[in-house]
Amino acid sequence: MLSTALITDLYELTMAQSYLENSKVGNAVFSLFVRKLPKNRNFLVSCGLETLIDYMERFRFGDEELMYLRSLNMFKDSFLDYLREYQFRGSLYAVPEGRIVFQNEPILQVEGPLPDVQILETLVINIIHFQTLSASKAVRSYLVSRGKGLIDFGLRRAHMPEAGLYAARASYIAGFSGTSNLLAGMKFGIPVFGTMAHSFVMVFDEEIEAFRAFARSFPERTVLLIDTYDTIEGAKKAVKLMKEGVKVVGVRLDSGDIEELSKAVREIFDREGYRDVKIVVSGGVDEYDINRWLSAGCPIDAFGVGTKFITSEDAPYLDIAYKLVEYEGKPKYKLSPGKATFPYKRQIIRHYSDGKMSYDQVVKYREGGLVELVVDKGTLKKPLPTLKDIRELLMEELKTLPESLASLEKSDYRVDVESLT
Amino acid sequence: MLSTALITDLYELTMAQSYLENSKVGNAVFSLFVRKLPKNRNFLVSCGLETLIDYMERFRFGDEELMYLRSLNMFKDSFLDYLREYQFRGSLYAVPEGRIVFQNEPILQVEGPLPDVQILETLVINIIHFQTLSASKAVRSYLVSRGKGLIDFGLRRAHMPEAGLYAARASYIAGFSGTSNLLAGMKFGIPVFGTMAHSFVMVFDEEIEAFRAFARSFPERTVLLIDTYDTIEGAKKAVKLMKEGVKVVGVRLDSGDIEELSKAVREIFDREGYRDVKIVVSGGVDEYDINRWLSAGCPIDAFGVGTKFITSEDAPYLDIAYKLVEYEGKPKYKLSPGKATFPYKRQIIRHYSDGKMSYDQVVKYREGGLVELVVDKGTLKKPLPTLKDIRELLMEELKTLPESLASLEKSDYRVDVESLT
């Protein structure tokens, strides 16, 4: 079990030691929320809670961590003893994964003794931020995909493998059909896709030889990459193969003028009666491309969505914060310009009109609303939903999304935060 | 030992099985290079090789991985046996970490039997891409920092903890003074920094009480966060404390008009004779801010550089590729529009004029140049440099960087790729 305890900024621990020394060990509530949505996002998808709970269970200070902290000559033995015994026994109030959230809404609230909840700050922000970012980017492709397939091809450009793994999880929740990422396939049971790269084609003296060789190895799942030399010629070779009796499931286009090429390739196949051969498009694809190509009537059946999704290229971070909102029952807030916060533990009440979301209220916490008590004093209240459940929850949620928010054009949603100061 | 073998796109394995079945097991060379620099980058810093070698050593298919792959019903037993025995025994030709590289230059070349080097594609791109991206972003802050301190504060907004860890490593190579990231401190020996957050100040009834409490806990390293309520009032409280005999090392400003506030705070301290108190600035800081503030004469001693660095916000990915360039001694290249590649294993020859880099040539491989044989048929040729060595190499390298490339303004560098087709 790999410890996650040092996924922590130093100041969490200096503060915790000082809290303990100054008897600031009362009940505290921290709230995780996004101050302002990025300019290219109309809403966010809450994501990452299961991962956070997994990482929090491994937030334990072992010998290696304690030896390192001791070597810094900053911490007292009594504090290191506190860390050795540390295990989260507080409560988590969360918006379930797969729900839609907005600015100033508490995605997660952590309650417990002040030092215990303070030292989780870095981990909590890091884990929830990334999957919420990823799901919120991925769902934009889903919303313009008109039922076509979407496959996560991002692993190679993810910010390290761990980001690739959890972005794949987030994209599956957000409606993708699968991923090229084998680790995500193994860990989360997400369907995996993939056939060949340009290198495969280039190793053979003739392109058609490469196609034939691959079809021999995978007769039931041959998708041919046809743009290595000339896409139109590649499509003709695919036809030649099919006339020889080889089954070709689809072809992939990874470069060039996709609008023109996808139409030309479709025509070549249709003319010869191969109407079932699918066209997959990849290569720097994002939601804007998908929307433009499908609006232009391009006959594309599936998209490989990679780099721009996995780095959330047009908004690579959220303005997310984890702020103290309540201490020993008293409201806490700060006034820093542009960074003011709202006090007290909160609930989100969503109002609907004609089946569509109309506005949200963020009120003082009470039961009944988007926020649920998930972990009660260290104990999980009920089993966490499966990945499929989360995905289905989001699909239901999207039906209530107003059309303006579902589009790629910027649109704002009303969130009223009750003043409690 | 955690296996890294499934940090792999499915198509690497489908291709490998087909290579084996079609007797395509000859000697291959793949080249990792960046096609085109992002618009906000004048050069890149080669980074991540040590990490890659670490991850490659753990690229072994164990029972769990093989059981999963078997469950896909795509792979033959003979291929799964090949994977079970897999261990990289090929060669790595690399530009050492800490050297400056440009478009079309082979940062890494991997040579060995075709299936063996093909299946590493995803891992190789992922690992080298991220640290090269991070070091290339971080060094921009270093180049405009005029000797002031730079501290990585990015962990919370990193794309998962692993990205936070390796970005910290890259930033230290690129001249940062340290990090807030404890894991990076433990793993790489990078100096760690950090004191308090706004929550600490807010827990106490009075701001000055919080300052006093912290100073009691850490009398030798008190840096006070003074912008929770009012920065100027915060600075005055720091003065009051110092007059009481408390040692204050510095103050941190995390919001507001930094140019105005840093000058006002400096004046408050200087007027009272506290000229040694340092001013640290954080809060969405990037190289453009640092350059603007220091150009405006702001009396800032150190910067906490977080989100925009760790997400490489203005260029969250590089157009990096891992392409087959040679197979059984023959040149390999593709012609896809915008994605053409150059054949053969290569060397980079750098030309200097008056001690400054003037242009590079990318020629057919021979010894003597930026590219070194690092792993020879599975064996490390010599111990890898330490983190400090790499950092020093980059500092030397930066002295040879033409002024135009060292600025934040876009400037291009000439790279001549020898035509070998």
PDB file of N, CA, C and O in Angstrom, chain A residues 167-206:
ATOM      1  N   ALA A 167      -7.930  10.437 -16.142  1.00  0.00           N
ATOM      2  CA  ALA A 167      -8.658  11.135 -17.207  1.00  0.00           C
ATOM      3  C   ALA A 167      -9.494  10.136 -17.999  1.00  0.00           C
ATOM      4  O   ALA A 167     -10.614  10.445 -18.420  1.00  0.00           O
ATOM      5  N   ALA A 168      -8.963   8.932 -18.189  1.00  0.00           N
ATOM      6  CA  ALA A 168      -9.734   7.894 -18.880  1.00  0.00           C
ATOM      7  C   ALA A 168     -11.005   7.585 -18.085  1.00  0.00           C
ATOM      8  O   ALA A 168     -12.098   7.470 -18.655  1.00  0.00           O
ATOM      9  N   ARG A 169     -10.850   7.467 -16.778  1.00  0.00           N
ATOM     10  CA  ARG A 169     -12.021   7.240 -15.914  1.00  0.00           C
ATOM     11  C   ARG A 169     -13.040   8.370 -16.091  1.00  0.00           C
ATOM     12  O   ARG A 169     -14.234   8.133 -16.296  1.00  0.00           O
ATOM     13  N   ALA A 170     -12.560   9.600 -16.024  1.00  0.00           N
ATOM     14  CA  ALA A 170     -13.453  10.757 -16.131  1.00  0.00           C
ATOM     15  C   ALA A 170     -14.142  10.803 -17.495  1.00  0.00           C
ATOM     16  O   ALA A 170     -15.326  11.142 -17.595  1.00  0.00           O
ATOM     17  N   SER A 171     -13.412  10.440 -18.542  1.00  0.00           N
ATOM     18  CA  SER A 171     -13.997  10.509 -19.888  1.00  0.00           C
ATOM     19  C   SER A 171     -15.063   9.439 -20.079  1.00  0.00           C
ATOM     20  O   SER A 171     -16.045   9.651 -20.788  1.00  0.00           O
ATOM     21  N   TYR A 172     -14.873   8.303 -19.434  1.00  0.00           N
ATOM     22  CA  TYR A 172     -15.886   7.247 -19.538  1.00  0.00           C
ATOM     23  C   TYR A 172     -17.167   7.691 -18.824  1.00  0.00           C
ATOM     24  O   TYR A 172     -18.274   7.507 -19.331  1.00  0.00           O
ATOM     25  N   ILE A 173     -17.006   8.297 -17.685  1.00  0.00           N
ATOM     26  CA  ILE A 173     -18.170   8.871 -16.983  1.00  0.00           C
ATOM     27  C   ILE A 173     -18.876   9.891 -17.875  1.00  0.00           C
ATOM     28  O   ILE A 173     -20.103   9.956 -17.928  1.00  0.00           O
ATOM     29  N   ALA A 174     -18.068  10.658 -18.617  1.00  0.00           N
ATOM     30  CA  ALA A 174     -18.620  11.738 -19.436  1.00  0.00           C
ATOM     31  C   ALA A 174     -19.119  11.266 -20.797  1.00  0.00           C
ATOM     32  O   ALA A 174     -19.366  12.084 -21.673  1.00  0.00           O
ATOM     33  N   GLY A 175     -19.261   9.967 -20.992  1.00  0.00           N
ATOM     34  CA  GLY A 175     -19.923   9.481 -22.192  1.00  0.00           C
ATOM     35  C   GLY A 175     -19.037   8.910 -23.280  1.00  0.00           C
ATOM     36  O   GLY A 175     -19.536   8.504 -24.332  1.00  0.00           O
ATOM     37  N   PHE A 176     -17.709   8.877 -23.056  1.00  0.00           N
ATOM     38  CA  PHE A 176     -16.848   8.247 -24.053  1.00  0.00           C
ATOM     39  C   PHE A 176     -17.166   6.755 -24.131  1.00  0.00           C
ATOM     40  O   PHE A 176     -17.647   6.152 -23.161  1.00  0.00           O
ATOM     41  N   SER A 177     -16.858   6.156 -25.275  1.00  0.00           N
ATOM     42  CA  SER A 177     -17.131   4.723 -25.461  1.00  0.00           C
ATOM     43  C   SER A 177     -16.002   3.858 -24.923  1.00  0.00           C
ATOM     44  O   SER A 177     -16.203   2.689 -24.625  1.00  0.00           O
ATOM     45  N   GLY A 178     -14.817   4.409 -24.847  1.00  0.00           N
ATOM     46  CA  GLY A 178     -13.697   3.603 -24.407  1.00  0.00           C
ATOM     47  C   GLY A 178     -12.411   4.391 -24.452  1.00  0.00           C
ATOM     48  O   GLY A 178     -12.419   5.618 -24.611  1.00  0.00           O
ATOM     49  N   THR A 179     -11.312   3.663 -24.327  1.00  0.00           N
ATOM     50  CA  THR A 179      -9.999   4.289 -24.232  1.00  0.00           C
ATOM     51  C   THR A 179      -8.966   3.393 -24.897  1.00  0.00           C
ATOM     52  O   THR A 179      -9.186   2.185 -25.040  1.00  0.00           O
ATOM     53  N   SER A 180      -7.841   3.987 -25.269  1.00  0.00           N
ATOM     54  CA  SER A 180      -6.713   3.193 -25.750  1.00  0.00           C
ATOM     55  C   SER A 180      -5.831   2.736 -24.590  1.00  0.00           C
ATOM     56  O   SER A 180      -4.906   1.956 -24.783  1.00  0.00           O
ATOM     57  N   ASN A 181      -6.124   3.201 -23.394  1.00  0.00           N
ATOM     58  CA  ASN A 181      -5.259   3.058 -22.215  1.00  0.00           C
ATOM     59  C   ASN A 181      -5.493   1.715 -21.522  1.00  0.00           C
ATOM     60  O   ASN A 181      -6.529   1.504 -20.878  1.00  0.00           O
ATOM     61  N   LEU A 182      -4.521   0.831 -21.631  1.00  0.00           N
ATOM     62  CA  LEU A 182      -4.703  -0.521 -21.084  1.00  0.00           C
ATOM     63  C   LEU A 182      -4.834  -0.526 -19.570  1.00  0.00           C
ATOM     64  O   LEU A 182      -5.592  -1.319 -19.009  1.00  0.00           O
ATOM     65  N   LEU A 183      -4.098   0.346 -18.896  1.00  0.00           N
ATOM     66  CA  LEU A 183      -4.199   0.372 -17.434  1.00  0.00           C
ATOM     67  C   LEU A 183      -5.618   0.764 -17.008  1.00  0.00           C
ATOM     68  O   LEU A 183      -6.182   0.190 -16.068  1.00  0.00           O
ATOM     69  N   ALA A 184      -6.200   1.716 -17.720  1.00  0.00           N
ATOM     70  CA  ALA A 184      -7.578   2.117 -17.420  1.00  0.00           C
ATOM     71  C   ALA A 184      -8.541   0.978 -17.715  1.00  0.00           C
ATOM     72  O   ALA A 184      -9.534   0.787 -17.011  1.00  0.00           O
ATOM     73  N   GLY A 185      -8.217   0.216 -18.748  1.00  0.00           N
ATOM     74  CA  GLY A 185      -9.033  -0.956 -19.050  1.00  0.00           C
ATOM     75  C   GLY A 185      -8.982  -1.960 -17.914  1.00  0.00           C
ATOM     76  O   GLY A 185     -10.009  -2.476 -17.460  1.00  0.00           O
ATOM     77  N   MET A 186      -7.784  -2.226 -17.420  1.00  0.00           N
ATOM     78  CA  MET A 186      -7.634  -3.214 -16.353  1.00  0.00           C
ATOM     79  C   MET A 186      -8.239  -2.720 -15.036  1.00  0.00           C
ATOM     80  O   MET A 186      -8.979  -3.441 -14.375  1.00  0.00           O
ATOM     81  N   LYS A 187      -7.936  -1.481 -14.670  1.00  0.00           N
ATOM     82  CA  LYS A 187      -8.352  -0.985 -13.354  1.00  0.00           C
ATOM     83  C   LYS A 187      -9.840  -0.695 -13.276  1.00  0.00           C
ATOM     84  O   LYS A 187     -10.447  -0.839 -12.229  1.00  0.00           O
ATOM     85  N   PHE A 188     -10.402  -0.170 -14.347  1.00  0.00           N
ATOM     86  CA  PHE A 188     -11.783   0.308 -14.282  1.00  0.00           C
ATOM     87  C   PHE A 188     -12.740  -0.467 -15.186  1.00  0.00           C
ATOM     88  O   PHE A 188     -13.927  -0.152 -15.233  1.00  0.00           O
ATOM     89  N   GLY A 189     -12.226  -1.439 -15.915  1.00  0.00           N
ATOM     90  CA  GLY A 189     -13.099  -2.203 -16.811  1.00  0.00           C
ATOM     91  C   GLY A 189     -13.628  -1.389 -17.977  1.00  0.00           C
ATOM     92  O   GLY A 189     -14.662  -1.721 -18.561  1.00  0.00           O
ATOM     93  N   ILE A 190     -12.950  -0.333 -18.330  1.00  0.00           N
ATOM     94  CA  ILE A 190     -13.369   0.486 -19.479  1.00  0.00           C
ATOM     95  C   ILE A 190     -12.989  -0.255 -20.769  1.00  0.00           C
ATOM     96  O   ILE A 190     -11.889  -0.783 -20.872  1.00  0.00           O
ATOM     97  N   PRO A 191     -13.897  -0.301 -21.760  1.00  0.00           N
ATOM     98  CA  PRO A 191     -13.546  -0.965 -23.027  1.00  0.00           C
ATOM     99  C   PRO A 191     -12.317  -0.321 -23.663  1.00  0.00           C
ATOM    100  O   PRO A 191     -12.176   0.905 -23.646  1.00  0.00           O
ATOM    101  N   VAL A 192     -11.444  -1.163 -24.216  1.00  0.00           N
ATOM    102  CA  VAL A 192     -10.219  -0.640 -24.832  1.00  0.00           C
ATOM    103  C   VAL A 192     -10.261  -0.810 -26.347  1.00  0.00           C
ATOM    104  O   VAL A 192     -10.797  -1.786 -26.858  1.00  0.00           O
ATOM    105  N   PHE A 193      -9.678   0.160 -27.031  1.00  0.00           N
ATOM    106  CA  PHE A 193      -9.667   0.175 -28.490  1.00  0.00           C
ATOM    107  C   PHE A 193      -8.271   0.492 -29.001  1.00  0.00           C
ATOM    108  O   PHE A 193      -7.514   1.212 -28.349  1.00  0.00           O
ATOM    109  N   GLY A 194      -7.989  -0.005 -30.198  1.00  0.00           N
ATOM    110  CA  GLY A 194      -6.720   0.346 -30.826  1.00  0.00           C
ATOM    111  C   GLY A 194      -6.297  -0.700 -31.816  1.00  0.00           C
ATOM    112  O   GLY A 194      -6.583  -1.885 -31.617  1.00  0.00           O
ATOM    113  N   THR A 195      -5.632  -0.289 -32.888  1.00  0.00           N
ATOM    114  CA  THR A 195      -5.168  -1.276 -33.854  1.00  0.00           C
ATOM    115  C   THR A 195      -3.726  -1.024 -34.294  1.00  0.00           C
ATOM    116  O   THR A 195      -2.824  -1.711 -33.853  1.00  0.00           O
ATOM    117  N   MET A 196      -3.485  -0.019 -35.103  1.00  0.00           N
ATOM    118  CA  MET A 196      -2.133   0.163 -35.636  1.00  0.00           C
ATOM    119  C   MET A 196      -1.732   1.632 -35.719  1.00  0.00           C
ATOM    120  O   MET A 196      -2.568   2.517 -35.761  1.00  0.00           O
ATOM    121  N   ALA A 197      -0.413   1.851 -35.751  1.00  0.00           N
ATOM    122  CA  ALA A 197       0.156   3.193 -35.914  1.00  0.00           C
ATOM    123  C   ALA A 197       0.855   3.276 -37.268  1.00  0.00           C
ATOM    124  O   ALA A 197       0.977   2.278 -37.975  1.00  0.00           O
ATOM    125  N   HIS A 198       1.340   4.473 -37.591  1.00  0.00           N
ATOM    126  CA  HIS A 198       2.041   4.642 -38.862  1.00  0.00           C
ATOM    127  C   HIS A 198       3.283   3.755 -38.958  1.00  0.00           C
ATOM    128  O   HIS A 198       3.620   3.273 -40.029  1.00  0.00           O
ATOM    129  N   SER A 199       3.937   3.552 -37.824  1.00  0.00           N
ATOM    130  CA  SER A 199       5.151   2.739 -37.854  1.00  0.00           C
ATOM    131  C   SER A 199       4.862   1.359 -38.424  1.00  0.00           C
ATOM    132  O   SER A 199       5.683   0.797 -39.159  1.00  0.00           O
ATOM    133  N   PHE A 200       3.682   0.818 -38.103  1.00  0.00           N
ATOM    134  CA  PHE A 200       3.338  -0.519 -38.597  1.00  0.00           C
ATOM    135  C   PHE A 200       3.306  -0.523 -40.126  1.00  0.00           C
ATOM    136  O   PHE A 200       3.851  -1.425 -40.778  1.00  0.00           O
ATOM    137  N   VAL A 201       2.679   0.484 -40.669  1.00  0.00           N
ATOM    138  CA  VAL A 201       2.570   0.569 -42.126  1.00  0.00           C
ATOM    139  C   VAL A 201       3.952   0.732 -42.760  1.00  0.00           C
ATOM    140  O   VAL A 201       4.265   0.137 -43.799  1.00  0.00           O
ATOM    141  N   MET A 202       4.791   1.514 -42.082  1.00  0.00           N
ATOM    142  CA  MET A 202       6.093   1.864 -42.658  1.00  0.00           C
ATOM    143  C   MET A 202       7.100   0.718 -42.661  1.00  0.00           C
ATOM    144  O   MET A 202       8.068   0.730 -43.424  1.00  0.00           O
ATOM    145  N   VAL A 203       6.885  -0.249 -41.789  1.00  0.00           N
ATOM    146  CA  VAL A 203       7.830  -1.360 -41.697  1.00  0.00           C
ATOM    147  C   VAL A 203       7.750  -2.268 -42.917  1.00  0.00           C
ATOM    148  O   VAL A 203       8.730  -2.886 -43.312  1.00  0.00           O
ATOM    149  N   PHE A 204       6.578  -2.310 -43.521  1.00  0.00           N
ATOM    150  CA  PHE A 204       6.398  -3.183 -44.692  1.00  0.00           C
ATOM    151  C   PHE A 204       6.781  -2.419 -45.964  1.00  0.00           C
ATOM    152  O   PHE A 204       6.653  -1.198 -46.025  1.00  0.00           O
ATOM    153  N   ASP A 205       7.238  -3.160 -46.958  1.00  0.00           N
ATOM    154  CA  ASP A 205       7.681  -2.491 -48.182  1.00  0.00           C
ATOM    155  C   ASP A 205       6.504  -1.836 -48.894  1.00  0.00           C
ATOM    156  O   ASP A 205       6.652  -0.791 -49.512  1.00  0.00           O
ATOM    157  N   GLU A 206       5.342  -2.475 -48.821  1.00  0.00           N
ATOM    158  CA  GLU A 206       4.154  -1.910 -49.453  1.00  0.00           C
ATOM    159  C   GLU A 206       3.063  -1.727 -48.405  1.00  0.00           C
ATOM    160  O   GLU A 206       2.873  -2.594 -47.554  1.00  0.00           O
TER     161      GLU A 206
END
